[in-house]
């Protein structure tokens, strides 16, 4: 039986993350990230790791990753979100985004954006389609250097995070989205 857990990325994960992202970059679905680029931004990344019991010991492989990049004091971006094809349809992408939103809340961001070719995925998570120029820190920090800048086919998405509930507030007072996303370990059991 396989188990999937989501955790902060470690230096040893960089090559696997780069390879996973590269699979989608080869299909022109996202920008590539080298292992060196990932290492420079390592604290921003989470990974989903599949652990299996094997006759020769425990095996691990990276089956998902994503990062939360700060663009401004109150705006962060979900970036480099990739899920291995073997996990498509299992909810892993949504769990990764949920954990990245947890990080955004913990770091005090008010909004989280994403540029995507899969807007329906982000809409299901509460994001809304916005004009690309409404997230101008992203446009002028990253997009301007992208080879697709003048013919970008990605959709800009934005989520305004709820104000944190006071520490004394009952859990029921939290936003419905946050009920699912409180900073808790995530493990999926797969048959």
Coordinates of C-alpha atoms in Angstrom, one line a residue:
X1 CA 0.0 0.0 0.0
X2 CA 1.2 3.5 -0.8
X3 CA 1.0 6.5 1.4
X4 CA 1.3 10.1 0.3
X5 CA 2.4 12.9 2.6
X6 CA 2.9 16.6 2.0
X7 CA 5.9 18.3 3.6
X8 CA 8.4 21.1 3.1
X9 CA 10.8 20.5 0.3
X10 CA 14.4 19.4 1.1
X11 CA 17.5 19.9 -0.9
X12 CA 17.5 16.2 -1.8
X13 CA 14.1 16.7 -3.5
X14 CA 15.3 19.4 -6.0
X15 CA 16.2 17.1 -8.9
X16 CA 12.9 15.1 -8.6
X17 CA 10.9 18.3 -8.4
X18 CA 12.7 19.7 -11.5
X19 CA 12.0 16.5 -13.4
X20 CA 8.3 16.5 -12.5
X21 CA 8.0 20.2 -13.5
X22 CA 10.0 19.5 -16.6
X23 CA 7.4 16.9 -17.8
X24 CA 4.8 19.7 -17.9
X25 CA 7.2 22.3 -19.3
X26 CA 7.9 20.0 -22.2
X27 CA 4.2 20.1 -23.0
X28 CA 4.3 23.9 -22.8
X29 CA 1.9 23.8 -19.8
X30 CA 4.3 25.5 -17.4
X31 CA 7.7 27.1 -17.2
X32 CA 10.7 24.8 -16.4
X33 CA 12.5 25.1 -13.1
X34 CA 16.1 23.8 -12.9
X35 CA 17.3 22.1 -9.7
X36 CA 19.4 25.2 -9.0
X37 CA 16.4 27.5 -9.3
X38 CA 14.4 25.2 -7.0
X39 CA 17.3 25.2 -4.4
X40 CA 17.4 29.0 -4.5
X41 CA 13.7 29.1 -3.6
X42 CA 13.6 25.9 -1.5
X43 CA 11.8 27.4 1.5
X44 CA 8.9 28.4 -0.8
X45 CA 8.2 24.8 -1.9
X46 CA 6.1 21.9 -0.6
X47 CA 6.4 18.4 -2.0
X48 CA 4.0 15.4 -2.0
X49 CA 5.9 12.2 -1.4
X50 CA 4.6 8.8 -2.1
X51 CA 6.0 6.2 0.3
X52 CA 5.7 2.5 -0.5
X53 CA 6.9 -0.6 1.2
X54 CA 9.1 -2.7 -0.9
X55 CA 10.9 -6.0 -0.3
X56 CA 14.2 -4.1 -0.2
X57 CA 13.0 -1.4 2.1
X58 CA 10.9 1.8 2.0
X59 CA 10.8 3.6 -1.3
X60 CA 9.9 7.3 -1.8
X61 CA 9.1 9.3 -4.9
X62 CA 8.0 12.8 -5.5
X63 CA 4.5 12.9 -6.9
X64 CA 3.7 16.6 -6.5
X65 CA 5.1 19.9 -5.7
X66 CA 4.2 23.6 -5.6
X67 CA 5.6 26.8 -4.2
X68 CA 4.3 30.0 -2.6
X69 CA 6.3 33.0 -3.9
X70 CA 5.9 36.4 -2.3
X71 CA 5.2 39.1 -4.9
X72 CA 4.3 42.0 -2.5
X73 CA 3.7 42.5 1.2
X74 CA 0.1 41.3 0.8
X75 CA 0.2 39.2 -2.4
X76 CA 1.7 35.8 -3.0
X77 CA 1.6 33.4 -6.0
X78 CA 1.0 29.7 -6.3
X79 CA 3.8 28.7 -8.6
X80 CA 5.3 25.5 -10.1
X81 CA 2.3 23.4 -9.1
X82 CA 2.8 19.9 -10.6
X83 CA 1.2 16.6 -9.9
X84 CA 2.4 13.3 -11.4
X85 CA 0.0 11.8 -13.9
X86 CA -0.4 8.8 -11.7
X87 CA -2.1 11.0 -9.1
X88 CA -4.4 13.0 -11.4
X89 CA -8.0 12.9 -10.2
X90 CA -7.0 11.9 -6.6
X91 CA -7.3 15.5 -5.2
X92 CA -3.6 15.9 -4.6
X93 CA -3.4 19.1 -6.5
X94 CA -6.1 20.6 -4.3
X95 CA -4.4 19.4 -1.2
X96 CA -1.1 21.0 -2.3
X97 CA -2.9 24.3 -3.0
X98 CA -4.6 24.1 0.4
X99 CA -1.3 23.7 2.2
X100 CA 0.1 26.6 0.2
X101 CA -2.9 28.7 1.3
X102 CA -2.2 27.7 4.9
X103 CA 1.3 29.0 4.4
X104 CA 0.0 32.2 2.9
X105 CA -2.3 32.8 5.9
X106 CA 0.5 32.0 8.3
X107 CA 2.8 34.5 6.6
X108 CA 0.2 37.2 6.6
X109 CA -0.7 37.5 2.9
X110 CA -4.1 38.9 2.1
X111 CA -4.3 37.5 -1.5
X112 CA -3.0 34.6 -3.5
X113 CA -2.8 34.6 -7.2
X114 CA -2.0 32.0 -9.9
X115 CA -1.5 32.1 -13.6
X116 CA -2.8 28.9 -15.1
X117 CA -4.0 27.0 -18.2
X118 CA -6.4 25.2 -15.9
X119 CA -8.7 27.9 -14.5
X120 CA -11.5 25.5 -13.6
X121 CA -9.2 23.8 -11.1
X122 CA -8.5 27.0 -9.3
X123 CA -12.2 28.1 -9.5
X124 CA -13.1 25.0 -7.6
X125 CA -10.7 26.1 -4.9
X126 CA -12.4 29.5 -4.6
X127 CA -10.1 31.6 -6.9
X128 CA -11.7 34.0 -9.4
X129 CA -10.6 35.0 -12.9
X130 CA -9.1 38.5 -12.9
X131 CA -7.5 40.8 -15.4
X132 CA -3.8 40.0 -15.6
X133 CA -2.9 43.6 -14.9
X134 CA -4.7 43.5 -11.6
X135 CA -1.8 41.4 -10.3
X136 CA 0.8 43.8 -11.6
X137 CA 3.6 42.8 -9.2
X138 CA 3.6 39.4 -10.9
X139 CA 3.5 40.9 -14.4
X140 CA 6.5 43.2 -13.7
X141 CA 8.6 40.8 -11.6
X142 CA 8.3 37.6 -13.5
X143 CA 6.1 37.7 -16.6
X144 CA 8.1 40.4 -18.4
X145 CA 11.0 37.9 -18.7
X146 CA 8.8 35.1 -19.9
X147 CA 9.2 34.1 -23.6
X148 CA 5.4 34.0 -23.8
X149 CA 4.9 37.6 -22.4
X150 CA 3.4 39.1 -25.5
X151 CA 1.3 36.1 -26.4
X152 CA 0.5 34.7 -22.9
X153 CA -2.3 32.1 -22.9
X154 CA -2.5 31.8 -19.2
X155 CA -5.5 32.9 -17.1
X156 CA -4.9 35.1 -14.1
X157 CA -6.7 33.9 -10.9
X158 CA -7.0 35.5 -7.5
X159 CA -8.2 34.5 -4.1
X160 CA -8.7 36.9 -1.3
X161 CA -7.9 35.1 2.0
X162 CA -10.3 35.6 5.0
X163 CA -9.1 37.6 7.9
X164 CA -7.7 35.3 10.5
X165 CA -10.2 34.4 13.2
X166 CA -9.2 35.5 16.7
X167 CA -7.4 32.8 18.7
X168 CA -10.4 32.6 21.1
X169 CA -13.0 32.1 18.3
X170 CA -14.6 28.7 18.1
X171 CA -13.5 26.6 15.1
X172 CA -17.0 26.9 13.6
X173 CA -16.4 30.6 13.2
X174 CA -13.7 29.9 10.7
X175 CA -14.3 30.2 7.0
X176 CA -15.4 27.0 5.3
X177 CA -12.3 26.8 3.2
X178 CA -10.1 27.1 6.2
X179 CA -11.9 24.3 8.0
X180 CA -10.3 22.0 5.4
X181 CA -7.0 23.7 5.3
X182 CA -5.8 24.2 8.9
X183 CA -2.1 23.5 9.2
X184 CA -2.4 19.7 9.8
X185 CA -0.4 16.9 8.3
X186 CA -1.9 15.4 5.2
X187 CA -1.6 11.8 4.3
X188 CA -3.4 9.9 1.6
X189 CA -3.7 6.2 1.7
X190 CA -3.8 4.6 -1.8
X191 CA -4.5 1.0 -2.5

